[in-house]
């Protein structure tokens, strides 16, 4: 048990990080024709926009919430935000974004499985990644009742300590998770696994988010007469 704990929370994060970065680079360098989202909207638009918007709004909120919540040092927000209040915000905002992601993801998965045209054009990887994301958000939502048992934020700070120890390359990061419930551990392991599968599925399109559109010049488009 001690070996598994050390492997998954001391070593596995770096395996996931290396595969994520090097795999993405190799995919971009050698498989540019596969570097696409592979949208199925053209096959059937019914219900797609609602499901996609719910999913993407929710998952963006979750991503940035985890990014800033876990990796921002405590001293940055300590003067105006207590640990207990931070946990309440995380539970509230995370719960809302998690539900949006779950509903949107479930609708997208249902569409992939039950719509004959979409199913015929879906790969095993497409079904796998949306299934993993739905399972992951379910695990995240299941952590909320466990967090409610520690409203002082003590459980949350263990997770924060582990995440910051990993990104700053401190040894024995797993010691920060002492006493943490199994539901958090499953959530962390599946989250790191998503980074491993990232370069080998449609998630690579995240690297190509069209942020440059925000700064580009306006384009004037006229109808052909």
Coordinates of C-alpha atoms in Angstrom, one line a residue:
X1 CA 0.0 0.0 0.0
X2 CA 2.9 2.3 0.8
X3 CA 4.5 1.6 -2.5
X4 CA 1.2 2.4 -4.4
X5 CA 0.9 5.6 -2.5
X6 CA 4.4 6.7 -3.3
X7 CA 4.1 5.6 -7.0
X8 CA 0.7 7.4 -7.7
X9 CA 1.4 10.6 -5.7
X10 CA 5.2 11.0 -5.9
X11 CA 6.2 9.4 -9.3
X12 CA 3.0 9.2 -11.4
X13 CA 2.5 13.0 -11.6
X14 CA 5.9 13.4 -13.4
X15 CA 5.2 10.4 -15.7
X16 CA 1.9 12.1 -16.6
X17 CA 3.6 15.5 -17.1
X18 CA 6.4 14.0 -19.4
X19 CA 3.9 12.1 -21.5
X20 CA 1.6 15.1 -21.7
X21 CA 4.3 17.5 -23.0
X22 CA 6.5 15.2 -25.1
X23 CA 3.5 13.3 -26.5
X24 CA 1.8 16.6 -27.5
X25 CA 5.0 17.8 -29.2
X26 CA 5.4 14.6 -31.1
X27 CA 1.7 14.5 -32.1
X28 CA 2.0 18.1 -33.5
X29 CA 5.3 17.4 -35.2
X30 CA 4.4 14.0 -36.8
X31 CA 0.6 13.9 -36.9
X32 CA -0.6 17.3 -37.8
X33 CA -3.4 15.9 -40.0
X34 CA -4.9 14.3 -36.9
X35 CA -4.6 17.5 -34.9
X36 CA -8.2 18.5 -34.9
X37 CA -11.3 18.4 -32.7
X38 CA -13.2 16.2 -35.2
X39 CA -16.5 17.9 -34.5
X40 CA -19.7 15.9 -35.3
X41 CA -21.9 19.0 -35.5
X42 CA -22.2 18.7 -39.3
X43 CA -23.7 15.3 -38.9
X44 CA -26.6 16.3 -36.6
X45 CA -27.1 19.6 -35.0
X46 CA -30.0 18.7 -32.8
X47 CA -29.2 19.3 -29.2
X48 CA -25.5 19.7 -30.0
X49 CA -25.1 23.4 -29.2
X50 CA -26.8 23.1 -25.8
X51 CA -24.7 20.1 -24.8
X52 CA -21.5 21.5 -26.1
X53 CA -21.9 24.9 -24.5
X54 CA -22.8 23.4 -21.1
X55 CA -19.9 21.1 -21.3
X56 CA -17.3 23.6 -22.3
X57 CA -18.5 26.4 -19.9
X58 CA -18.4 23.9 -17.1
X59 CA -15.1 22.4 -17.8
X60 CA -13.4 25.7 -18.4
X61 CA -14.6 26.8 -15.0
X62 CA -13.3 23.6 -13.4
X63 CA -10.0 23.9 -15.1
X64 CA -9.2 27.5 -14.0
X65 CA -10.7 26.8 -10.6
X66 CA -8.4 23.9 -10.0
X67 CA -5.4 25.8 -11.6
X68 CA -5.7 28.9 -9.3
X69 CA -7.2 27.1 -6.3
X70 CA -4.5 24.5 -6.1
X71 CA -1.4 26.3 -7.3
X72 CA -1.9 29.8 -5.8
X73 CA 0.3 30.1 -2.7
X74 CA -1.7 30.7 0.5
X75 CA 0.0 34.0 1.3
X76 CA -1.4 35.6 -1.9
X77 CA -5.0 35.4 -0.8
X78 CA -4.5 35.2 3.0
X79 CA -5.1 38.9 3.7
X80 CA -8.6 38.9 2.2
X81 CA -9.7 35.3 1.9
X82 CA -9.7 32.8 4.7
X83 CA -9.1 29.1 4.0
X84 CA -12.6 28.2 5.2
X85 CA -14.2 30.8 2.9
X86 CA -12.0 29.6 0.0
X87 CA -13.3 26.1 0.5
X88 CA -16.9 27.3 0.5
X89 CA -16.3 29.1 -2.8
X90 CA -14.6 26.0 -4.2
X91 CA -17.5 23.8 -3.2
X92 CA -20.1 26.3 -4.6
X93 CA -18.4 27.3 -7.8
X94 CA -17.0 23.8 -8.3
X95 CA -20.4 22.2 -7.8
X96 CA -22.1 24.5 -10.3
X97 CA -19.4 24.0 -12.9
X98 CA -19.3 20.3 -12.2
X99 CA -23.1 20.0 -12.8
X100 CA -22.8 21.9 -16.0
X101 CA -20.0 19.7 -17.2
X102 CA -21.8 16.5 -16.1
X103 CA -25.1 17.4 -17.9
X104 CA -23.3 18.6 -21.0
X105 CA -20.9 15.6 -21.0
X106 CA -23.8 13.1 -20.5
X107 CA -25.7 14.6 -23.4
X108 CA -22.7 14.5 -25.6
X109 CA -22.0 10.9 -24.6
X110 CA -25.6 9.9 -25.2
X111 CA -25.4 11.5 -28.6
X112 CA -22.2 9.6 -29.5
X113 CA -23.7 6.3 -28.4
X114 CA -27.3 6.6 -29.6
X115 CA -27.2 8.7 -32.7
X116 CA -26.5 6.3 -35.6
X117 CA -24.7 8.9 -37.8
X118 CA -22.6 10.2 -35.0
X119 CA -21.8 6.7 -33.7
X120 CA -20.7 5.6 -37.1
X121 CA -18.2 8.5 -37.3
X122 CA -16.9 8.1 -33.7
X123 CA -13.7 6.3 -32.9
X124 CA -13.0 4.3 -29.8
X125 CA -10.9 7.2 -28.6
X126 CA -13.8 9.6 -28.9
X127 CA -16.0 7.4 -26.7
X128 CA -13.2 6.7 -24.3
X129 CA -12.3 10.3 -23.6
X130 CA -15.8 11.6 -23.1
X131 CA -16.5 8.7 -20.8
X132 CA -13.4 9.4 -18.8
X133 CA -14.3 13.1 -18.5
X134 CA -17.8 12.2 -17.3
X135 CA -16.5 9.8 -14.7
X136 CA -13.9 12.3 -13.6
X137 CA -16.5 15.1 -13.0
X138 CA -18.7 12.5 -11.1
X139 CA -15.8 11.8 -8.8
X140 CA -15.2 15.6 -8.4
X141 CA -18.9 16.1 -7.4
X142 CA -18.7 13.2 -5.0
X143 CA -15.8 14.9 -3.2
X144 CA -18.2 17.8 -2.1
X145 CA -19.9 15.8 0.7
X146 CA -16.5 14.8 2.0
X147 CA -15.3 18.4 1.9
X148 CA -18.4 19.4 3.9
X149 CA -17.1 17.3 6.8
X150 CA -14.0 19.7 7.0
X151 CA -15.4 23.1 6.6
X152 CA -12.3 24.6 8.1
X153 CA -10.5 23.8 4.8
X154 CA -8.0 21.5 6.4
X155 CA -8.7 18.7 3.9
X156 CA -8.5 21.1 1.0
X157 CA -5.1 22.4 2.2
X158 CA -3.7 18.9 2.1
X159 CA -4.5 18.7 -1.6
X160 CA -3.1 22.2 -2.1
X161 CA 0.1 21.2 -0.3
X162 CA 0.4 18.1 -2.5
X163 CA -0.2 19.9 -5.8
X164 CA 2.3 22.7 -4.9
X165 CA 4.9 20.2 -3.7
X166 CA 4.6 18.3 -7.1
X167 CA 5.0 21.4 -9.3
X168 CA 7.9 22.7 -7.2
X169 CA 9.6 19.3 -7.4
X170 CA 9.7 18.7 -3.6
X171 CA 10.3 15.2 -2.6
X172 CA 7.7 13.1 -0.7
X173 CA 4.7 15.1 -1.9
X174 CA 2.5 12.1 -1.0
X175 CA 3.0 12.9 2.7
X176 CA 0.7 15.9 2.3
X177 CA -2.2 13.5 1.5
X178 CA -2.0 11.6 4.8
X179 CA -5.5 10.8 6.0
X180 CA -7.2 12.1 2.8
X181 CA -10.3 10.1 1.7
X182 CA -10.0 7.6 -1.1
X183 CA -12.4 9.6 -3.2
X184 CA -9.9 12.4 -3.5
X185 CA -7.1 9.9 -4.4
X186 CA -9.2 8.4 -7.1
X187 CA -10.0 11.9 -8.4
X188 CA -6.3 12.8 -8.5
X189 CA -5.2 9.5 -10.2
X190 CA -7.8 9.8 -12.9
X191 CA -7.0 13.5 -13.4
X192 CA -3.3 12.6 -14.0
X193 CA -4.3 9.8 -16.3
X194 CA -6.2 12.3 -18.4
X195 CA -2.9 14.1 -18.9
X196 CA -1.4 10.8 -20.1
X197 CA -4.1 10.1 -22.7
X198 CA -4.3 13.8 -23.8
X199 CA -1.8 13.6 -26.7
X200 CA -3.5 10.5 -28.1
X201 CA -7.0 11.8 -28.4
X202 CA -9.0 14.8 -29.6
X203 CA -8.1 16.8 -26.5
X204 CA -5.0 18.1 -28.3
X205 CA -7.3 20.8 -29.9
X206 CA -7.0 22.6 -26.5
X207 CA -3.5 23.6 -27.5
X208 CA -5.0 25.3 -30.5
X209 CA -7.6 27.4 -28.8
X210 CA -8.2 30.5 -31.0
X211 CA -7.1 33.1 -28.5
X212 CA -5.5 35.1 -31.3
X213 CA -9.0 35.9 -32.5
X214 CA -9.3 38.3 -29.6
X215 CA -6.6 40.6 -31.0
X216 CA -7.0 40.2 -34.8
X217 CA -8.4 42.9 -37.0
X218 CA -12.1 42.8 -38.0
X219 CA -12.9 41.1 -41.2
X220 CA -15.6 42.6 -43.5
X221 CA -17.7 39.9 -45.2
X222 CA -20.2 40.7 -47.8
X223 CA -22.8 38.5 -49.5
X224 CA -22.1 37.7 -53.1
X225 CA -24.8 39.3 -55.3

